[in-house]
mmCIF file of C-alpha atoms in Angstrom:
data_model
loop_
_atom_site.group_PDB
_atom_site.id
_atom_site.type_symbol
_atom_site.label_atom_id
_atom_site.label_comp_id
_atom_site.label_asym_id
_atom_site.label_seq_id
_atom_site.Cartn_x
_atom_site.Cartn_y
_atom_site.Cartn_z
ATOM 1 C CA UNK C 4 147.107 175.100 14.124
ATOM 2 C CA UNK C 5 145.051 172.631 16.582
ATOM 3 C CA UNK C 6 141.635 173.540 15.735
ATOM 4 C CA UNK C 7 138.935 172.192 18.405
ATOM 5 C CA UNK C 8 135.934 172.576 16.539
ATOM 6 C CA UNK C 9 131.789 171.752 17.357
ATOM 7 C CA UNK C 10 129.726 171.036 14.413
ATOM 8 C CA UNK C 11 130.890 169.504 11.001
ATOM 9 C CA UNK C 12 127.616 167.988 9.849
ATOM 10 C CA UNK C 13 125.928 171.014 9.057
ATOM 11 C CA UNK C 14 126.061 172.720 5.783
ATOM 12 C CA UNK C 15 127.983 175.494 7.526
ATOM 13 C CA UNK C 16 130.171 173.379 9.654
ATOM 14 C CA UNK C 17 131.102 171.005 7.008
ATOM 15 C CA UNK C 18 132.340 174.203 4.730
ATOM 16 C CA UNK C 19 134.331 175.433 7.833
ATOM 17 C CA UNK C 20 135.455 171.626 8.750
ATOM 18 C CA UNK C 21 136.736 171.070 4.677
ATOM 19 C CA UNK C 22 138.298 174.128 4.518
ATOM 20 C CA UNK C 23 140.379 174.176 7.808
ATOM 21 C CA UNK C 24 141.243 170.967 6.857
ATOM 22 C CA UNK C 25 142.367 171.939 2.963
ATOM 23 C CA UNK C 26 144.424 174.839 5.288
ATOM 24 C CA UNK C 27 146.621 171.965 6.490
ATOM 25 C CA UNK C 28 145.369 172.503 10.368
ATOM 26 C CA UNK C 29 145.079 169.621 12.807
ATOM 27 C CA UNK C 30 140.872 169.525 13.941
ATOM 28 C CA UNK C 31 139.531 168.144 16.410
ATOM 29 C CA UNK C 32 135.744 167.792 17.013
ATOM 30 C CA UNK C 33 133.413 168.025 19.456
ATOM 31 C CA UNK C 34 130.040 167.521 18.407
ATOM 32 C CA UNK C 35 128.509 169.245 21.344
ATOM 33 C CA UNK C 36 125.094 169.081 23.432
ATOM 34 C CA UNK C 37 124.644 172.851 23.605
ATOM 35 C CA UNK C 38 121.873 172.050 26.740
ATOM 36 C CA UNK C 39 124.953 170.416 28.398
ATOM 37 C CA UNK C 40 127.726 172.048 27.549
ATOM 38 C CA UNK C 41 129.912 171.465 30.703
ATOM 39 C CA UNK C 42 130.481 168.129 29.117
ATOM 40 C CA UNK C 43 133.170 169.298 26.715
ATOM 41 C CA UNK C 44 135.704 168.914 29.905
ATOM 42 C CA UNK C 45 134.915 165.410 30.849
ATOM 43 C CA UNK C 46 136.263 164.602 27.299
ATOM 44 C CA UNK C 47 139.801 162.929 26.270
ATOM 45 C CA UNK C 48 140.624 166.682 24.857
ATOM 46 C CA UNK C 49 144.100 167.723 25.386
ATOM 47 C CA UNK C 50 142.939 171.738 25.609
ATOM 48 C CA UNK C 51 146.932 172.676 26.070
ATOM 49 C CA UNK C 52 147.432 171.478 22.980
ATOM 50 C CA UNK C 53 144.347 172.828 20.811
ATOM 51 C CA UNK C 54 145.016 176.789 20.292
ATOM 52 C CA UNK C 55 141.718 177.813 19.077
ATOM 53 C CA UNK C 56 138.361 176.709 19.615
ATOM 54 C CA UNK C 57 135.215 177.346 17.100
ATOM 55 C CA UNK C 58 131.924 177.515 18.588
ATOM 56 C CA UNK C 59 130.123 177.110 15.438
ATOM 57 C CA UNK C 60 127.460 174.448 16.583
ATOM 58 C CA UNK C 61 124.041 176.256 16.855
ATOM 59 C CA UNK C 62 121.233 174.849 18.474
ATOM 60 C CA UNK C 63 117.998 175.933 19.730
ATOM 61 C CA UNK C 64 117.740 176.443 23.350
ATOM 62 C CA UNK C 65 115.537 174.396 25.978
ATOM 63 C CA UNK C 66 116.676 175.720 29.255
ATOM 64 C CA UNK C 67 116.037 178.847 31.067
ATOM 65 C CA UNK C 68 119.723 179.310 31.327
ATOM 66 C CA UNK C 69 121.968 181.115 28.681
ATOM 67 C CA UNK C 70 122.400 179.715 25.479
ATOM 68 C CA UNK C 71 124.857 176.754 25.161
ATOM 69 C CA UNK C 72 126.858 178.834 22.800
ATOM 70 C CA UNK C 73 127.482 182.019 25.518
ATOM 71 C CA UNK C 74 128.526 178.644 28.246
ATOM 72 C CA UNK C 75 130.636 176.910 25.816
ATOM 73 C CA UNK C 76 131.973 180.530 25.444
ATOM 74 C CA UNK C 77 132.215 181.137 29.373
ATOM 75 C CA UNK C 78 134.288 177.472 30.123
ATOM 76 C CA UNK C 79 136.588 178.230 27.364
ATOM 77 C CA UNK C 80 137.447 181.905 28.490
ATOM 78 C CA UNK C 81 138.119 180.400 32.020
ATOM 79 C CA UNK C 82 139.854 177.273 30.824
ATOM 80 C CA UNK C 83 142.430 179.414 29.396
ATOM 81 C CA UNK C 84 142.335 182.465 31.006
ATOM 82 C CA UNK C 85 145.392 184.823 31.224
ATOM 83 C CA UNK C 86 146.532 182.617 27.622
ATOM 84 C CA UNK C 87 147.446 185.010 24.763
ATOM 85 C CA UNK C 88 148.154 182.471 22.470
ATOM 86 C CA UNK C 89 144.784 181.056 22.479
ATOM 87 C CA UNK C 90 142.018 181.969 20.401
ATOM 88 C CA UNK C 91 137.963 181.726 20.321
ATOM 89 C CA UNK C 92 135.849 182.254 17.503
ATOM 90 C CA UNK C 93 131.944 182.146 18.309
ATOM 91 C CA UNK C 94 130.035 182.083 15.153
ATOM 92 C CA UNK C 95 126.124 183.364 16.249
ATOM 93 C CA UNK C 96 123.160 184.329 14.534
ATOM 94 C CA UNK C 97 122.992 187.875 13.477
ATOM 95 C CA UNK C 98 119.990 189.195 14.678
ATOM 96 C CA UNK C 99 122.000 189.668 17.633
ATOM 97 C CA UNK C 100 123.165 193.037 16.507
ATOM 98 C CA UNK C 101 120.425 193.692 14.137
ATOM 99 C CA UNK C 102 117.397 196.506 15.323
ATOM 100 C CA UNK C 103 115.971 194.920 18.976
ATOM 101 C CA UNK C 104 112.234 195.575 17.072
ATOM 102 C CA UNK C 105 112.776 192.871 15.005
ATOM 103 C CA UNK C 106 113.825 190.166 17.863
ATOM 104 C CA UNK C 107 112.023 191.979 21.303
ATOM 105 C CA UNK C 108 111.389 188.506 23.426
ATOM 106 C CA UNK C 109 113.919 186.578 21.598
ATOM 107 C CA UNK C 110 116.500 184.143 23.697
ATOM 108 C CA UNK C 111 118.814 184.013 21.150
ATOM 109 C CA UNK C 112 118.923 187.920 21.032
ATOM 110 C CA UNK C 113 119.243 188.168 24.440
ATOM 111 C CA UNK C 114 121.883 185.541 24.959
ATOM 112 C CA UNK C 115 124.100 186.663 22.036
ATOM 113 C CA UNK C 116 123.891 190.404 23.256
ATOM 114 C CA UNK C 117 125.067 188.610 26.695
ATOM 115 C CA UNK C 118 127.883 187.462 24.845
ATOM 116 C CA UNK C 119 129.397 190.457 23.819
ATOM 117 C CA UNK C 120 128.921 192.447 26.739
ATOM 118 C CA UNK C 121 130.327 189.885 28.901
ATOM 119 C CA UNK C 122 134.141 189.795 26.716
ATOM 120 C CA UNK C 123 133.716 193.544 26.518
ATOM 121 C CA UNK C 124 133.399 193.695 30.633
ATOM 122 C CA UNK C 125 136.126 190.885 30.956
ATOM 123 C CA UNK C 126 138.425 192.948 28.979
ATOM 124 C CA UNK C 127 137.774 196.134 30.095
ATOM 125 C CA UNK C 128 139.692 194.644 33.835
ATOM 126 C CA UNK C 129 143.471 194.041 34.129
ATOM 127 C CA UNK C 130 145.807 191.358 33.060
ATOM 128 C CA UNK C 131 145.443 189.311 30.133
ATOM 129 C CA UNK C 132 142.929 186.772 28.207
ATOM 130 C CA UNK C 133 142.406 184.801 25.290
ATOM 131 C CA UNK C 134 142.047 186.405 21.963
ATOM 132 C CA UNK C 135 138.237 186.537 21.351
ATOM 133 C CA UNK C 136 135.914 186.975 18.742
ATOM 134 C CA UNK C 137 132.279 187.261 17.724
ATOM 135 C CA UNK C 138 131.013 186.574 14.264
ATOM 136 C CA UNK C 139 127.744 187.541 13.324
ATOM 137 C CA UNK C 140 126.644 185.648 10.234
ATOM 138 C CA UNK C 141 123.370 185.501 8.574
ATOM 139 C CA UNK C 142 122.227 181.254 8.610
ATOM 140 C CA UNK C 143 122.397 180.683 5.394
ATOM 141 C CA UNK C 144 123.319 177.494 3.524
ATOM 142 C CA UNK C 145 124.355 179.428 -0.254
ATOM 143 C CA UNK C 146 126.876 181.640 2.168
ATOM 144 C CA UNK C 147 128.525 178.445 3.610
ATOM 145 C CA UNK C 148 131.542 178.676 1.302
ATOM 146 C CA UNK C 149 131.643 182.367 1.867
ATOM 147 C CA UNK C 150 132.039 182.405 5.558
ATOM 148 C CA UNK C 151 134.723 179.495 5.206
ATOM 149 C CA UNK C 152 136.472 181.508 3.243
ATOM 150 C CA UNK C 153 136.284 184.449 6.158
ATOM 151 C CA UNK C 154 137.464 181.594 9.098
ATOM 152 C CA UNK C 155 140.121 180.489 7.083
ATOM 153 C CA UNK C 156 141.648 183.819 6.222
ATOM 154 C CA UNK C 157 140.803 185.337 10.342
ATOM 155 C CA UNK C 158 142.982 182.190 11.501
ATOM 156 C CA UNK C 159 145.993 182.475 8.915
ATOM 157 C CA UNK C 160 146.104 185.849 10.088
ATOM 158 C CA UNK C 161 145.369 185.539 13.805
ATOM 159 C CA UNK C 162 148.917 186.242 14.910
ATOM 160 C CA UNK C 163 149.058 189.299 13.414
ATOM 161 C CA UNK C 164 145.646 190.794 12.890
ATOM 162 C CA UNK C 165 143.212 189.537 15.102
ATOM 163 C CA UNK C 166 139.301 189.894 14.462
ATOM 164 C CA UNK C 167 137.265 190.276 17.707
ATOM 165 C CA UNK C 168 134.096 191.711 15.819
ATOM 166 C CA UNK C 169 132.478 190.759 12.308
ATOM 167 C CA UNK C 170 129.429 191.546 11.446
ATOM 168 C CA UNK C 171 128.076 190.032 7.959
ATOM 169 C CA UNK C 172 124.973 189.397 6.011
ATOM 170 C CA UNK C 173 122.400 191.830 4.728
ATOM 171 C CA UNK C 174 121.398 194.443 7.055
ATOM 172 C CA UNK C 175 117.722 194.098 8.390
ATOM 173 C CA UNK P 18 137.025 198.264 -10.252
ATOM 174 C CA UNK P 19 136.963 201.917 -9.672
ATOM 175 C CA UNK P 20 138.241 203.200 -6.420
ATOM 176 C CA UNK P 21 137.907 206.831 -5.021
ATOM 177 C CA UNK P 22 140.235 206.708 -1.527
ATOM 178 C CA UNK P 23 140.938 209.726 0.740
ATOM 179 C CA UNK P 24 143.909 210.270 2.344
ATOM 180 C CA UNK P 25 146.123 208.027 -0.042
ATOM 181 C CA UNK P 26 149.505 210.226 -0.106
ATOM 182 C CA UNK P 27 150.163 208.605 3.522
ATOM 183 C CA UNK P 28 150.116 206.009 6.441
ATOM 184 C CA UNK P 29 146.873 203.668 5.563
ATOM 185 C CA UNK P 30 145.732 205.211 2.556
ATOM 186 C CA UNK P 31 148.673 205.465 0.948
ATOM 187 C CA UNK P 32 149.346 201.536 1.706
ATOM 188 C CA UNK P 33 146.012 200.563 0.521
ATOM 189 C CA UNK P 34 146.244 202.578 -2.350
ATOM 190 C CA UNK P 35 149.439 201.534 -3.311
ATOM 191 C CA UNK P 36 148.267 197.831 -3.225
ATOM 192 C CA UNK P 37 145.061 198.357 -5.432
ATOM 193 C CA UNK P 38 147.248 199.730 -7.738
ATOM 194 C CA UNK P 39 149.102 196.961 -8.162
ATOM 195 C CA UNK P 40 146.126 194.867 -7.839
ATOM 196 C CA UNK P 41 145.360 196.391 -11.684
ATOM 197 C CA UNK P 42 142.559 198.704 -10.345
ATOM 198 C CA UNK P 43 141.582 202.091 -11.371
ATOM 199 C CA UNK P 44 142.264 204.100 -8.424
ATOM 200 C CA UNK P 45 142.052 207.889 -7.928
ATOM 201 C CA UNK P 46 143.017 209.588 -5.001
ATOM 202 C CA UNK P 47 142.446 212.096 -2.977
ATOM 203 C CA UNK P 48 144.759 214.024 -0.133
ATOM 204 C CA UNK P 49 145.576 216.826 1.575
ATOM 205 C CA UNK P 50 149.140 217.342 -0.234
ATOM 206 C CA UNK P 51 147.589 216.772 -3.457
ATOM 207 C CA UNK P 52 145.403 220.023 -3.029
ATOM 208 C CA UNK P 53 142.361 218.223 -1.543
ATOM 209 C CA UNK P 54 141.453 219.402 2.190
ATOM 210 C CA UNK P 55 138.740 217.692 3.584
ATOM 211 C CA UNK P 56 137.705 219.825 6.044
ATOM 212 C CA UNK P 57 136.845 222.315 3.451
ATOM 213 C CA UNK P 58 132.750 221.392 2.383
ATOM 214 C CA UNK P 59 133.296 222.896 -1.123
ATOM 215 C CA UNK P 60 136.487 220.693 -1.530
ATOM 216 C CA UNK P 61 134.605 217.586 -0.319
ATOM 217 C CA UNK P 62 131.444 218.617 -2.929
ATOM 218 C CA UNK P 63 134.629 218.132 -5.275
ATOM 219 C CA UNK P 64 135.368 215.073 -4.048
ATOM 220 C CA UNK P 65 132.084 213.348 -3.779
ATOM 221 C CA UNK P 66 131.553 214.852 -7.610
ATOM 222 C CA UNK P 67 134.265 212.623 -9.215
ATOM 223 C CA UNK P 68 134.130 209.306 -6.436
ATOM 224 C CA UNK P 69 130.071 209.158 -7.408
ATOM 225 C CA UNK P 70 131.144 207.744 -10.793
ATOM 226 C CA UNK P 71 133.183 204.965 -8.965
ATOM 227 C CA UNK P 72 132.665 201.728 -7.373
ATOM 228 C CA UNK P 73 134.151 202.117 -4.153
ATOM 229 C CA UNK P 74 134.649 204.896 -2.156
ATOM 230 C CA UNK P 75 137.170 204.208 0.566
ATOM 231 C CA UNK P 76 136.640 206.895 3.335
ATOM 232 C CA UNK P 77 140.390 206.913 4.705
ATOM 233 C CA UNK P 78 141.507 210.561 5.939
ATOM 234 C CA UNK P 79 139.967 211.671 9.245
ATOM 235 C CA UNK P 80 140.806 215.248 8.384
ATOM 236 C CA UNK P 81 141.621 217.756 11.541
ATOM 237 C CA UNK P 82 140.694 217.484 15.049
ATOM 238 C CA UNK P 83 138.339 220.204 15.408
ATOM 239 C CA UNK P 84 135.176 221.695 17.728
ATOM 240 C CA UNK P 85 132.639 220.609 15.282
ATOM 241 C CA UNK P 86 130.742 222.891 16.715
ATOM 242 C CA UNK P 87 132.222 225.676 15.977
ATOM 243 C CA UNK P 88 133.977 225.002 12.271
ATOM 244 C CA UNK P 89 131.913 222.676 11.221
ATOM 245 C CA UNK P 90 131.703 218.970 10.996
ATOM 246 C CA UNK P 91 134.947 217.095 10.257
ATOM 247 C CA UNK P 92 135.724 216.267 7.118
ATOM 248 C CA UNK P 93 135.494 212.523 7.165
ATOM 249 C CA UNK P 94 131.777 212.762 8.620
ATOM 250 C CA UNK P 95 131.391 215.439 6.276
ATOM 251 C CA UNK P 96 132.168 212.811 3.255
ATOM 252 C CA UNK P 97 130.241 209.543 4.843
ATOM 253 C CA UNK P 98 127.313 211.852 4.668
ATOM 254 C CA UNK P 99 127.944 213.340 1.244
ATOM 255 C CA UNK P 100 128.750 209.653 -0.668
ATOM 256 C CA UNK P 101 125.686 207.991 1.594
ATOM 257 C CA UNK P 102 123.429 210.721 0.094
ATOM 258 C CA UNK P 103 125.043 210.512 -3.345
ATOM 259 C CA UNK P 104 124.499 206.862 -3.457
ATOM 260 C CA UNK P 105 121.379 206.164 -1.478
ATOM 261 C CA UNK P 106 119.290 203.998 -3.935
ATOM 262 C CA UNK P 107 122.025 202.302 -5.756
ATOM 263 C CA UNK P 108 123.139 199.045 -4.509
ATOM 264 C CA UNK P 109 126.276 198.073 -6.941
ATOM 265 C CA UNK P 110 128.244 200.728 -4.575
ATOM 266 C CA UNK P 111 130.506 199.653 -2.096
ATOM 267 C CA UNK P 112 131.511 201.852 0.962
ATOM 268 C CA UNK P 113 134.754 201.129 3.136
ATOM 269 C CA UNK P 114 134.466 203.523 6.201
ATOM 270 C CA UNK P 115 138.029 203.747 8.567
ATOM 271 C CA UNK P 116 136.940 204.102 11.760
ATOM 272 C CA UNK P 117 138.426 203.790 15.223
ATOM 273 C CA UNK P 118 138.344 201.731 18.534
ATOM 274 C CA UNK P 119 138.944 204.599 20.135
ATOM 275 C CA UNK P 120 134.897 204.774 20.220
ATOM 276 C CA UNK P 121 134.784 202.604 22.319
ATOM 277 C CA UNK P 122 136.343 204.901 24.878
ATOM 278 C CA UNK P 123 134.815 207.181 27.459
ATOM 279 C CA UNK P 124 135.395 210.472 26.119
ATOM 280 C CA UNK P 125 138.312 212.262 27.498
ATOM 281 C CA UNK P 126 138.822 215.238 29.639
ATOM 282 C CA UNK P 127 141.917 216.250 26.524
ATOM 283 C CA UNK P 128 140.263 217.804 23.873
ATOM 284 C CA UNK P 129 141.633 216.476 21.154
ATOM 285 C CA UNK P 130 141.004 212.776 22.395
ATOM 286 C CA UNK P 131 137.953 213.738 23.363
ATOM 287 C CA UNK P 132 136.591 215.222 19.480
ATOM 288 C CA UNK P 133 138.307 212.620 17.885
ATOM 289 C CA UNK P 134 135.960 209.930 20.078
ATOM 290 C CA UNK P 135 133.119 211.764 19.504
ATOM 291 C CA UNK P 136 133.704 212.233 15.951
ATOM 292 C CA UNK P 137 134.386 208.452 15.534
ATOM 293 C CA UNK P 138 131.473 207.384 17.790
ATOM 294 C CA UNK P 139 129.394 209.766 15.411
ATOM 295 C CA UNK P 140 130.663 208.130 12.261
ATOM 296 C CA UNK P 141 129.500 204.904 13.044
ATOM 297 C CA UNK P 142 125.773 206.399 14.435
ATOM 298 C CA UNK P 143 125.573 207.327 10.901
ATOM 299 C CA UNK P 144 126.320 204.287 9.459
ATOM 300 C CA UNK P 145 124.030 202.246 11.928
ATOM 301 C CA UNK P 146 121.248 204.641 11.267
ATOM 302 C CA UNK P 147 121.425 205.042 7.815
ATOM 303 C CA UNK P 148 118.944 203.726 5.060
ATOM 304 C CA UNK P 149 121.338 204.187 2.188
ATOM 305 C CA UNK P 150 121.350 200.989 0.149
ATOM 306 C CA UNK P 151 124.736 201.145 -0.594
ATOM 307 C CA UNK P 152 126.831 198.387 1.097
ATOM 308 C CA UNK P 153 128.823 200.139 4.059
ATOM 309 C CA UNK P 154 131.512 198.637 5.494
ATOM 310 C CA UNK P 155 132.903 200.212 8.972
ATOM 311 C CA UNK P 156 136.459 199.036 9.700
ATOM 312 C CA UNK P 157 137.488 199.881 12.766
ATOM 313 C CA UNK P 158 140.803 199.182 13.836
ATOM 314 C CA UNK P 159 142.651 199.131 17.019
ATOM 315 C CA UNK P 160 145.874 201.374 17.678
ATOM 316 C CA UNK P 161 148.436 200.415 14.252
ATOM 317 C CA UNK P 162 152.059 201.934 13.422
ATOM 318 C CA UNK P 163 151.141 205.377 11.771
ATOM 319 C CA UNK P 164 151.950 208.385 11.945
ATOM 320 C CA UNK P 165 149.258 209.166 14.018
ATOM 321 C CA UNK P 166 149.852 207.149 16.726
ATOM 322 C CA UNK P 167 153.495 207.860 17.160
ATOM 323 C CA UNK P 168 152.361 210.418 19.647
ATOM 324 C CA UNK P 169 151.079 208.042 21.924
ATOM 325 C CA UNK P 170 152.937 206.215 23.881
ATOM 326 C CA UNK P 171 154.473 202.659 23.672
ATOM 327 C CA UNK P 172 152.518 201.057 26.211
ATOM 328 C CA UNK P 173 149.776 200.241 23.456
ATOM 329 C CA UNK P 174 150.228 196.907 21.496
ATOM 330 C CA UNK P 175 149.958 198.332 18.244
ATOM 331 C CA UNK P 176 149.628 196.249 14.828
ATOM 332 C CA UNK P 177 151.995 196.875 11.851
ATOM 333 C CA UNK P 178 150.168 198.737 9.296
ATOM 334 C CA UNK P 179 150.857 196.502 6.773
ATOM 335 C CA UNK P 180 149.172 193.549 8.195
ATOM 336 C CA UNK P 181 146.015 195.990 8.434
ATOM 337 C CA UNK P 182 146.526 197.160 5.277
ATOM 338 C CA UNK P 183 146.614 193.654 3.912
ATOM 339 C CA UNK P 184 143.404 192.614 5.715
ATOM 340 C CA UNK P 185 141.648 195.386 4.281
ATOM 341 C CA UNK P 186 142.996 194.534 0.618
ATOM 342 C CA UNK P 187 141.606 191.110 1.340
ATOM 343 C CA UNK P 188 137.930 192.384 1.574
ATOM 344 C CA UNK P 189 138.620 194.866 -0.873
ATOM 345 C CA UNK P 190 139.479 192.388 -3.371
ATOM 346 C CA UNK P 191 136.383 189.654 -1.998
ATOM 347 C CA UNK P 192 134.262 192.385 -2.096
ATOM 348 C CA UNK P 193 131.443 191.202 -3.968
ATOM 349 C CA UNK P 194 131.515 187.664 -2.284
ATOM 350 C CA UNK P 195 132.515 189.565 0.710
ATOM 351 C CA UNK P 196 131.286 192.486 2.569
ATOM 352 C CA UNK P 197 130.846 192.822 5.967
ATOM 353 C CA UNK P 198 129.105 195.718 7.910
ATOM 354 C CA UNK P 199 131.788 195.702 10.507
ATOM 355 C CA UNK P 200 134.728 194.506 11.250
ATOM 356 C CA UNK P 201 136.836 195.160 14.588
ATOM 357 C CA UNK P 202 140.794 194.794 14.999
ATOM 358 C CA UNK P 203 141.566 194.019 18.644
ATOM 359 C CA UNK P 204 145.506 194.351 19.127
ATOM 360 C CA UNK P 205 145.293 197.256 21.899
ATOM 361 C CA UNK P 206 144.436 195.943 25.083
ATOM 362 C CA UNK P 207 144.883 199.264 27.305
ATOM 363 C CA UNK P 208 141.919 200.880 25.435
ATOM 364 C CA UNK P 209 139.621 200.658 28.095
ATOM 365 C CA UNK P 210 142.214 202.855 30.818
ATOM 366 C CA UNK P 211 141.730 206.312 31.314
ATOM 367 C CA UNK P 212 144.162 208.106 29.144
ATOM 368 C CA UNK P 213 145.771 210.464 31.551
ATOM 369 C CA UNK P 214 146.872 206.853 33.051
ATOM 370 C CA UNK P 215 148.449 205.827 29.560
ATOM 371 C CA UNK P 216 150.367 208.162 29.379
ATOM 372 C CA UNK P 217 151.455 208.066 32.702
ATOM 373 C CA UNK P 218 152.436 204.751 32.557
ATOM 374 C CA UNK P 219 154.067 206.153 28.699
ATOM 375 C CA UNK P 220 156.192 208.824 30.173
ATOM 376 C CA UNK P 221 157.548 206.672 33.042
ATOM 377 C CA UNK P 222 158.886 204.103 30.374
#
C-alpha cells in the first residue's frame, strides 16, 4: 500500500515508519509544519497514487485556529472526497475522549473533540467519503512498539474490517 | 487463558469461540441452547459464579429484545453489571463487551429498534461510567453477516463475520500488550438514515 506518512523521527513515528516499512508498503513522508499545514499540497506528492495517509505528527499549537492535525485532517477529507478506496488514520492524544474535568480550557481537547464531530457530521450526509479513523493513544514512548503493532494490523485489514474509532491507553 | 463467552453456540460467539479453542485456550461457554438464558437474573448469578474464576469474560449474547421496564433489564446489561461488580478491584481481568453502532442511532419509532438502541446506548454508559478496575473493552461493530441482521435489508454494507471475528481474536490473543477501551467497525454507511427509509429503500430492491 502507498503510505503518505508525517512524522518518522519521533519515538512513535519511527516505530510506525519501521514497521510499515518491515510490512512491505511503499511510504512516503511528509514531515509536516502542523502551523502550516496547507503546505502538504504545494508538494511533489502524487496523492492519486498514495491510498492512505497517517497523521501521526503531533505538535503543539501556536495559532488561534484548529489544530494542524484536525486541518491536515480537513484537506485530506476534501482532497479525496467521494474516494472509497482511500483511507485516513489520525493518531491524537487521548485526553480527547477522556473526562472534560481533567482538560476544561485545553486546545488540544477542544480541537480533537472537533475532529470527531466533524467526520461524524460529514458522514451522517449522502454519498460517499474516504474511510476514516481516529486513534486515541496515550503519548507514550514504552507503547511505541505497541501501537505499531495496532497500525500495522488496522491497514492489513483495512479492506475488510475497517477501524474508524480506537480508543487505547489507561483510562483517566 | 481462561475464557467465559456468552452466546457461543452461534453467529459471533460461536466463531470466536471456536477460534480460541483452537488457539489452545480454556474456554467455557455459555448459551441459550445449552440451558443458559440470559434474560433470566438467577441464570446469569450462574453465570457470573463460574466466569469470576476466569480471565476473560467475553460478553457476546444480547439476550431478547424486551421493555426493560417492564421484565427487567436485558440480559447482556444484566451480565456487564454482574462481572463489573464481581471484578471491581482486580486488575488481571479482562472484559470484551459486544456492543453495537446501532447507538449511534436516533432511537426509533419500531420498538424493537428502538430497545435494542437504548439497551446498547445503556451498555456503553455503564462502561464509560464505571470505576471497576478491570480492563473493559467495548467492541462495537457495524452491521456484519449474522443471523441477526438477515432481517434487515440489503441496502446495508455489511462485513463478513469472519473478518470481525478475526479482528476480535487478534486483541483477544494481544491482550495483555493490547487492550483498548473501544474499538469501532465502520462498514455500514446508511446508519445515520431513519430506518423506516431503509427499509423502504430494502423492500423496493
Amino acid at each position: 500500500m502507498n503510505i503518505l506518512m508525517t512524522d518518522n523521527k519521533s519515538v512513535l513515528g519511527t516505530a510506525l515508519y519501521n514497521r510499515l516499512i518491515d510490512d512491505g508498503h511503499d511510504i512516503t513522508v511528509y514531515d509536516v509544519d502542523l502551523n502550516q499545514p496547507d503546505d502538504v499540497l504545494k508538494q511533489e506528492i502524487d496523492f492519486e497514487k498514495i491510498e492512505l495517509c497517517l497523521n501521526n505528527k503531533y505538535q503543539p499549537s501556536d495559532s488561534d485556529k484548529p489544530h494542524g492535525q484536525i486541518r491536515l485532517n480537513a484537506i485530506f477529507l476534501d482532497l479525496w472526497a467521494e474516494s472509497v478506496l482511500k483511507y485516513i488514520i489520525n493518531i491524537v492524544d487521548k485526553c480527547a475522549v477522556d473526562s472534560h474535568v481533567y482538560w476544561e480550557g485545553s486546545k488540544d481537547y477542544r480541537a480533537d473533540q472537533v475532529m470527531w464531530n466533524t467526520i461524524e457530521r460529514k458522514k451522517s450526509g449522502e454519498g460517499s467519503y474516504p474511510n476514516h479513523c481516529v486513534m486515541y493513544i496515550d503519548y507514550d514512548d514504552d507503547k511505541a512498539s505497541v501501537y505499531a503493532d495496532i497500525v500495522s494490523h488496522m491497514v492489513k485489514t483495512c479492506s475488510n474490517v475497517w477501524v474508524s474509532k480506537i480508543v487505547l491507553g489507561s483510562k483517566r | 487463558m481462561k475464557i467465559a463467552i456468552t452466546g457461543h453456540t452461534s453467529g459471533l460467539g460461536k466463531y470466536i469461540y471456536d477460534a480460541c479453542v483452537k488457539n489452545k485456550h480454556d474456554v467455557v461457554g455459555f448459551s441459550l441452547t445449552s440451558g443458559h438464558d440470559i434474560d433470566n437474573r438467577d441464570v446469569c448469578y450462574d453465570i457470573i459464579d463460574q466466569a469470576k474464576h476466569m480471565d476473560m469474560f467475553i460478553n457476546c449474547a444480547y439476550g431478547s429484545v424486551k421493555d426493560q421496564y417492564v421484565k427487567g433489564a436485558n440480559g447482556q446489561i444484566e451480565l456487564l453489571k454482574q462481572i463489573l461488580s464481581a471484578w471491581g478491584e482486580d486488575k488481571s481481568k479482562f472484559i470484551l463487551h459486544i456492543g453495537s453502532k446501532y447507538m449511534y442511532r436516533n432511537p426509533q419509532k419500531i420498538l424493537p429498534a428502538k430497545i435494542y438502541t437504548l439497551d446498547k446506548r445503556h451498555a456503553h454508559d455503564i462502561i464509560q461510567n464505571s470505576s471497576s478496575e478491570a480492563k473493559v473493552f467495548n467492541f462495537i461493530p457495524g452491521m456484519f453477516e449474522s443471523s441477526m441482521s438477515d432481517m434487515w435489508p440489503d441496502v446495508f454494507t455489511k462485513s463478513k463475520m469472519e473478518h470481525i471475528g478475526d479482528t476480535l481474536c487478534f486483541y483477544i490473543e494481544n491482550c495483555k500488550r493490547i487492550w483498548p477501551q473501544e474499538v469501532v467497525i465502520d462498514k455500514t454507511d446508511l446508519l445515520h438514515r431513519p430506518l423506516e427509509e431503509v427499509i423502504k429503500l430494502g423492500s423496493t430492491q
